């Protein structure tokens, strides 16, 4: 039953991700076609004319049909970054994670497990849930009277299971962000190549080269390069930021687990 539920959640999440991706590309095309391509941005009132002086929307529009794809990628980075921010913030809990960890560490080291559990209930979130599972297991093995090695193994196993349940939620959509790092660069490079093809096509024409076509081709290449680099740079920053936050959450869980195990070992040692 649990596997079926997990599979359904995975399928549902994949469908939502697909809808978001399609929606971002569609919105990117709408922005490119109707906002950047509005006639008011160009000389003569039509988007086939030259961009008005200093009108960057029109300049980007002249980047060609690769631009809406790049805009869609940029929107995806923004949307999934906001989604990851809220999810990871929720996983940290209601209060400051550092304050919570200090309080829990103090309670565990003092042998006050009930107080640590109460702190987890107040904090909530993925970290608190995983630590609470280990604390409850601590109480169970303490009642059963296991020796320190058996207890350590059981507590560590409980922490690993709790963490494995929480990690998929934290790492969800991180693959999309990492893919957008490369995809933004590659899409920008594709636009650069198509722009240079047009530029060299203008040079290859018989007689005097078409200077307007040459300039448009070079402009298209540079616009796509700049847009692709911007998209990839933002994706790299957000991916590394969220990866760092996830590592911090995982480290907090491991640190608390070690403290719980050491507390139990001291407890068993005091009985001898």
Tab-separated table of C-alpha atoms in Angstrom:
chain	number	residue	atom	x	y	z
A	1	UNK	CA	0.000	0.000	0.000
A	2	UNK	CA	2.821	2.411	0.898
A	3	UNK	CA	4.603	1.656	-2.391
A	4	UNK	CA	1.391	2.272	-4.346
A	5	UNK	CA	0.872	5.587	-2.555
A	6	UNK	CA	4.476	6.613	-3.187
A	7	UNK	CA	4.159	5.704	-6.873
A	8	UNK	CA	0.934	7.716	-7.183
A	9	UNK	CA	2.553	10.728	-5.531
A	10	UNK	CA	5.518	10.402	-7.889
A	11	UNK	CA	3.266	10.230	-10.950
A	12	UNK	CA	1.226	13.186	-9.715
A	13	UNK	CA	4.365	15.212	-9.032
A	14	UNK	CA	5.764	14.387	-12.472
A	15	UNK	CA	2.531	15.503	-14.127
A	16	UNK	CA	2.558	18.802	-12.221
A	17	UNK	CA	6.207	19.372	-13.163
A	18	UNK	CA	5.363	18.722	-16.817
A	19	UNK	CA	2.470	21.186	-16.689
A	20	UNK	CA	4.742	23.839	-15.124
A	21	UNK	CA	7.382	23.321	-17.828
A	22	UNK	CA	4.840	23.613	-20.660
A	23	UNK	CA	3.245	26.655	-18.991
A	24	UNK	CA	6.619	28.410	-18.629
A	25	UNK	CA	7.512	27.878	-22.288
A	26	UNK	CA	4.034	29.078	-23.323
A	27	UNK	CA	4.323	32.209	-21.171
A	28	UNK	CA	7.807	32.779	-22.579
A	29	UNK	CA	6.431	32.676	-26.107
A	30	UNK	CA	3.576	35.045	-25.188
A	31	UNK	CA	6.031	37.537	-23.647
A	32	UNK	CA	8.304	37.328	-26.692
A	33	UNK	CA	5.510	37.628	-29.249
A	34	UNK	CA	3.094	40.118	-27.681
A	35	UNK	CA	5.186	42.192	-25.260
A	36	UNK	CA	8.645	42.258	-26.794
A	37	UNK	CA	7.222	42.067	-30.310
A	38	UNK	CA	4.668	44.847	-29.794
A	39	UNK	CA	4.700	47.337	-32.678
A	40	UNK	CA	5.174	50.257	-30.283
A	41	UNK	CA	8.726	49.027	-29.625
A	42	UNK	CA	9.798	49.411	-33.253
A	43	UNK	CA	10.213	52.085	-35.873
A	44	UNK	CA	7.174	52.268	-38.137
A	45	UNK	CA	4.964	50.570	-35.549
A	46	UNK	CA	5.627	47.007	-36.792
A	47	UNK	CA	7.991	44.412	-35.376
A	48	UNK	CA	9.681	43.942	-38.743
A	49	UNK	CA	11.228	47.381	-38.422
A	50	UNK	CA	14.294	48.442	-36.462
A	51	UNK	CA	14.035	48.645	-32.653
A	52	UNK	CA	13.550	52.115	-31.222
A	53	UNK	CA	16.724	53.600	-29.732
A	54	UNK	CA	17.327	52.195	-26.251
A	55	UNK	CA	14.340	49.802	-26.408
A	56	UNK	CA	15.785	46.578	-24.995
A	57	UNK	CA	12.542	44.616	-25.341
A	58	UNK	CA	12.657	45.087	-29.092
A	59	UNK	CA	16.355	44.223	-29.165
A	60	UNK	CA	15.715	40.932	-27.372
A	61	UNK	CA	12.795	40.203	-29.699
A	62	UNK	CA	15.211	40.394	-32.618
A	63	UNK	CA	17.070	37.442	-31.076
A	64	UNK	CA	14.803	35.150	-33.071
A	65	UNK	CA	12.697	32.054	-32.314
A	66	UNK	CA	15.169	30.638	-29.780
A	67	UNK	CA	14.443	33.541	-27.408
A	68	UNK	CA	10.999	32.262	-26.236
A	69	UNK	CA	12.608	28.914	-25.352
A	70	UNK	CA	15.280	30.731	-23.343
A	71	UNK	CA	12.612	32.877	-21.661
A	72	UNK	CA	10.732	29.676	-20.805
A	73	UNK	CA	13.897	28.218	-19.251
A	74	UNK	CA	14.438	31.419	-17.265
A	75	UNK	CA	10.857	31.295	-15.994
A	76	UNK	CA	11.347	27.638	-15.024
A	77	UNK	CA	14.410	28.548	-12.977
A	78	UNK	CA	12.432	31.271	-11.192
A	79	UNK	CA	9.324	29.129	-10.566
A	80	UNK	CA	11.177	26.032	-9.342
A	81	UNK	CA	13.503	28.200	-7.220
A	82	UNK	CA	10.540	29.715	-5.395
A	83	UNK	CA	8.998	26.254	-4.995
A	84	UNK	CA	12.235	24.809	-3.551
A	85	UNK	CA	12.659	27.816	-1.255
A	86	UNK	CA	9.242	27.328	0.333
A	87	UNK	CA	9.625	23.543	0.628
A	88	UNK	CA	13.106	23.702	2.182
A	89	UNK	CA	12.042	26.536	4.504
A	90	UNK	CA	9.111	24.408	5.640
A	91	UNK	CA	11.456	21.455	6.167
A	92	UNK	CA	13.593	23.585	8.494
A	93	UNK	CA	10.591	24.133	10.744
A	94	UNK	CA	8.772	27.077	12.247
A	95	UNK	CA	11.640	28.626	14.167
A	96	UNK	CA	15.352	29.140	13.642
A	97	UNK	CA	17.044	25.833	12.870
A	98	UNK	CA	20.224	26.825	14.724
A	99	UNK	CA	18.303	27.749	17.888
A	100	UNK	CA	16.294	24.540	17.668
A	101	UNK	CA	19.396	22.389	17.243
A	102	UNK	CA	21.126	24.018	20.226
A	103	UNK	CA	18.066	23.435	22.401
A	104	UNK	CA	17.695	19.811	21.282
A	105	UNK	CA	21.415	19.124	21.699
A	106	UNK	CA	21.314	20.581	25.218
A	107	UNK	CA	18.265	18.501	26.162
A	108	UNK	CA	19.731	15.297	24.703
A	109	UNK	CA	23.124	15.776	26.343
A	110	UNK	CA	21.343	16.406	29.635
A	111	UNK	CA	19.353	13.205	29.242
A	112	UNK	CA	16.042	15.114	29.086
A	113	UNK	CA	14.490	13.248	26.165
A	114	UNK	CA	10.918	14.393	26.815
A	115	UNK	CA	11.986	18.011	26.606
A	116	UNK	CA	13.746	17.297	23.290
A	117	UNK	CA	10.588	15.630	21.928
A	118	UNK	CA	8.506	18.646	22.954
A	119	UNK	CA	10.960	20.915	21.125
A	120	UNK	CA	10.551	18.751	17.997
A	121	UNK	CA	6.746	19.002	18.247
A	122	UNK	CA	6.979	22.795	18.412
A	123	UNK	CA	9.547	23.102	15.623
A	124	UNK	CA	7.902	20.658	13.165
A	125	UNK	CA	9.408	20.183	9.707
A	126	UNK	CA	11.523	17.390	8.219
A	127	UNK	CA	14.505	17.824	10.554
A	128	UNK	CA	12.331	17.814	13.686
A	129	UNK	CA	10.363	14.794	12.444
A	130	UNK	CA	13.524	12.755	11.811
A	131	UNK	CA	15.034	13.686	15.188
A	132	UNK	CA	11.769	12.907	16.965
A	133	UNK	CA	11.725	9.442	15.386
A	134	UNK	CA	15.213	8.797	16.771
A	135	UNK	CA	14.195	10.092	20.217
A	136	UNK	CA	11.142	7.830	20.312
A	137	UNK	CA	13.346	4.897	19.310
A	138	UNK	CA	15.744	5.898	22.109
A	139	UNK	CA	12.919	5.594	24.624
A	140	UNK	CA	11.906	2.220	23.202
A	141	UNK	CA	15.396	0.698	23.387
A	142	UNK	CA	15.852	2.174	26.858
A	143	UNK	CA	12.722	0.356	28.061
A	144	UNK	CA	13.846	-2.870	26.417
A	145	UNK	CA	17.295	-2.579	28.003
A	146	UNK	CA	19.393	-3.236	24.886
A	147	UNK	CA	23.146	-2.960	25.217
A	148	UNK	CA	24.787	0.143	23.758
A	149	UNK	CA	25.871	-1.459	20.466
A	150	UNK	CA	22.457	-2.905	19.701
A	151	UNK	CA	20.825	0.383	20.638
A	152	UNK	CA	23.242	2.359	18.473
A	153	UNK	CA	22.458	0.212	15.478
A	154	UNK	CA	18.703	0.509	16.012
A	155	UNK	CA	18.805	4.291	16.529
A	156	UNK	CA	21.019	4.792	13.480
A	157	UNK	CA	18.677	2.637	11.412
A	158	UNK	CA	15.690	4.668	12.595
A	159	UNK	CA	17.433	7.915	11.627
A	160	UNK	CA	18.353	6.548	8.199
A	161	UNK	CA	14.767	5.443	7.554
A	162	UNK	CA	13.345	8.775	8.709
A	163	UNK	CA	15.864	10.678	6.593
A	164	UNK	CA	15.179	8.516	3.527
A	165	UNK	CA	11.494	9.417	3.807
A	166	UNK	CA	12.202	13.138	4.027
A	167	UNK	CA	15.008	13.463	1.450
A	168	UNK	CA	12.935	12.783	-1.709
A	169	UNK	CA	10.726	15.752	-0.834
A	170	UNK	CA	13.776	17.984	-0.279
A	171	UNK	CA	15.570	16.889	-3.471
A	172	UNK	CA	12.494	16.982	-5.700
A	173	UNK	CA	12.909	19.258	-8.755
A	174	UNK	CA	16.626	19.706	-8.024
A	175	UNK	CA	17.279	17.613	-11.130
A	176	UNK	CA	15.284	20.100	-13.188
A	177	UNK	CA	17.375	23.002	-11.874
A	178	UNK	CA	20.616	21.148	-12.615
A	179	UNK	CA	19.353	20.333	-16.128
A	180	UNK	CA	18.488	23.983	-16.758
A	181	UNK	CA	22.118	24.887	-16.024
A	182	UNK	CA	23.185	23.026	-19.163
A	183	UNK	CA	20.011	23.579	-21.150
A	184	UNK	CA	20.232	27.376	-20.874
A	185	UNK	CA	23.797	27.362	-22.178
A	186	UNK	CA	23.028	24.926	-25.004
A	187	UNK	CA	19.880	26.796	-26.110
A	188	UNK	CA	21.834	30.059	-26.060
A	189	UNK	CA	24.590	28.433	-28.093
A	190	UNK	CA	22.024	27.183	-30.620
A	191	UNK	CA	20.700	30.726	-31.001
A	192	UNK	CA	24.260	31.985	-31.376
A	193	UNK	CA	24.957	29.496	-34.163
A	194	UNK	CA	21.736	30.315	-36.050
A	195	UNK	CA	22.513	34.034	-35.766
A	196	UNK	CA	26.042	33.545	-37.108
A	197	UNK	CA	24.689	31.448	-39.979
A	198	UNK	CA	22.501	34.395	-40.988
A	199	UNK	CA	25.438	36.790	-40.619
A	200	UNK	CA	27.727	34.685	-42.819
A	201	UNK	CA	24.855	34.237	-45.258
A	202	UNK	CA	24.781	38.021	-45.660
A	203	UNK	CA	28.540	38.057	-46.288
A	204	UNK	CA	28.262	35.271	-48.851
A	205	UNK	CA	25.763	37.145	-51.018
A	206	UNK	CA	27.058	38.314	-54.385
A	207	UNK	CA	28.047	41.935	-54.716
A	208	UNK	CA	27.959	44.239	-51.712
A	209	UNK	CA	27.116	42.380	-48.463
A	210	UNK	CA	23.692	43.145	-46.977
A	211	UNK	CA	24.801	45.202	-43.984
A	212	UNK	CA	21.371	45.159	-42.337
A	213	UNK	CA	21.131	41.363	-42.569
A	214	UNK	CA	24.706	41.047	-41.323
A	215	UNK	CA	24.003	43.282	-38.330
A	216	UNK	CA	20.755	41.417	-37.542
A	217	UNK	CA	22.525	38.067	-37.614
A	218	UNK	CA	25.295	39.207	-35.275
A	219	UNK	CA	22.744	40.871	-32.983
A	220	UNK	CA	20.667	37.676	-32.848
A	221	UNK	CA	23.756	35.642	-31.966
A	222	UNK	CA	24.795	37.969	-29.141
A	223	UNK	CA	21.271	38.294	-27.695
A	224	UNK	CA	20.891	34.523	-27.498
A	225	UNK	CA	24.341	34.182	-25.938
A	226	UNK	CA	23.554	36.772	-23.248
A	227	UNK	CA	20.124	35.289	-22.473
A	228	UNK	CA	21.474	31.734	-22.283
A	229	UNK	CA	24.349	32.730	-19.988
A	230	UNK	CA	21.976	34.666	-17.712
A	231	UNK	CA	19.636	31.683	-17.436
A	232	UNK	CA	22.453	29.245	-16.688
A	233	UNK	CA	24.087	31.592	-14.160
A	234	UNK	CA	20.847	31.978	-12.201
A	235	UNK	CA	20.241	28.211	-12.304
A	236	UNK	CA	23.767	27.498	-10.997
A	237	UNK	CA	23.372	29.973	-8.131
A	238	UNK	CA	19.990	28.610	-7.056
A	239	UNK	CA	21.030	24.951	-7.420
A	240	UNK	CA	24.144	25.430	-5.282
A	241	UNK	CA	22.199	27.458	-2.716
A	242	UNK	CA	19.522	24.797	-2.272
A	243	UNK	CA	22.064	21.968	-2.292
A	244	UNK	CA	23.895	23.718	0.543
A	245	UNK	CA	20.666	24.111	2.519
A	246	UNK	CA	19.765	20.436	2.038
A	247	UNK	CA	23.250	19.391	3.180
A	248	UNK	CA	22.806	21.558	6.286
A	249	UNK	CA	19.491	19.875	7.110
A	250	UNK	CA	20.992	16.414	6.615
A	251	UNK	CA	23.997	17.293	8.773
A	252	UNK	CA	21.686	18.546	11.535
A	253	UNK	CA	19.841	15.228	11.564
A	254	UNK	CA	23.095	13.228	11.662
A	255	UNK	CA	24.485	15.440	14.422
A	256	UNK	CA	21.400	14.945	16.564
A	257	UNK	CA	21.482	11.185	15.920
A	258	UNK	CA	25.081	10.972	17.112
A	259	UNK	CA	24.178	12.901	20.264
A	260	UNK	CA	21.280	10.504	20.972
A	261	UNK	CA	23.518	7.454	20.555
A	262	UNK	CA	26.193	8.923	22.827
A	263	UNK	CA	23.564	9.754	25.441
A	264	UNK	CA	22.329	6.168	25.431
A	265	UNK	CA	25.879	4.846	25.758
A	266	UNK	CA	26.416	7.055	28.795
A	267	UNK	CA	23.142	5.827	30.234
A	268	UNK	CA	24.096	2.176	29.770
A	269	UNK	CA	27.542	2.868	31.167
A	270	UNK	CA	26.038	4.375	34.328
A	271	UNK	CA	24.166	1.119	34.994
A	272	UNK	CA	27.334	-0.952	35.085
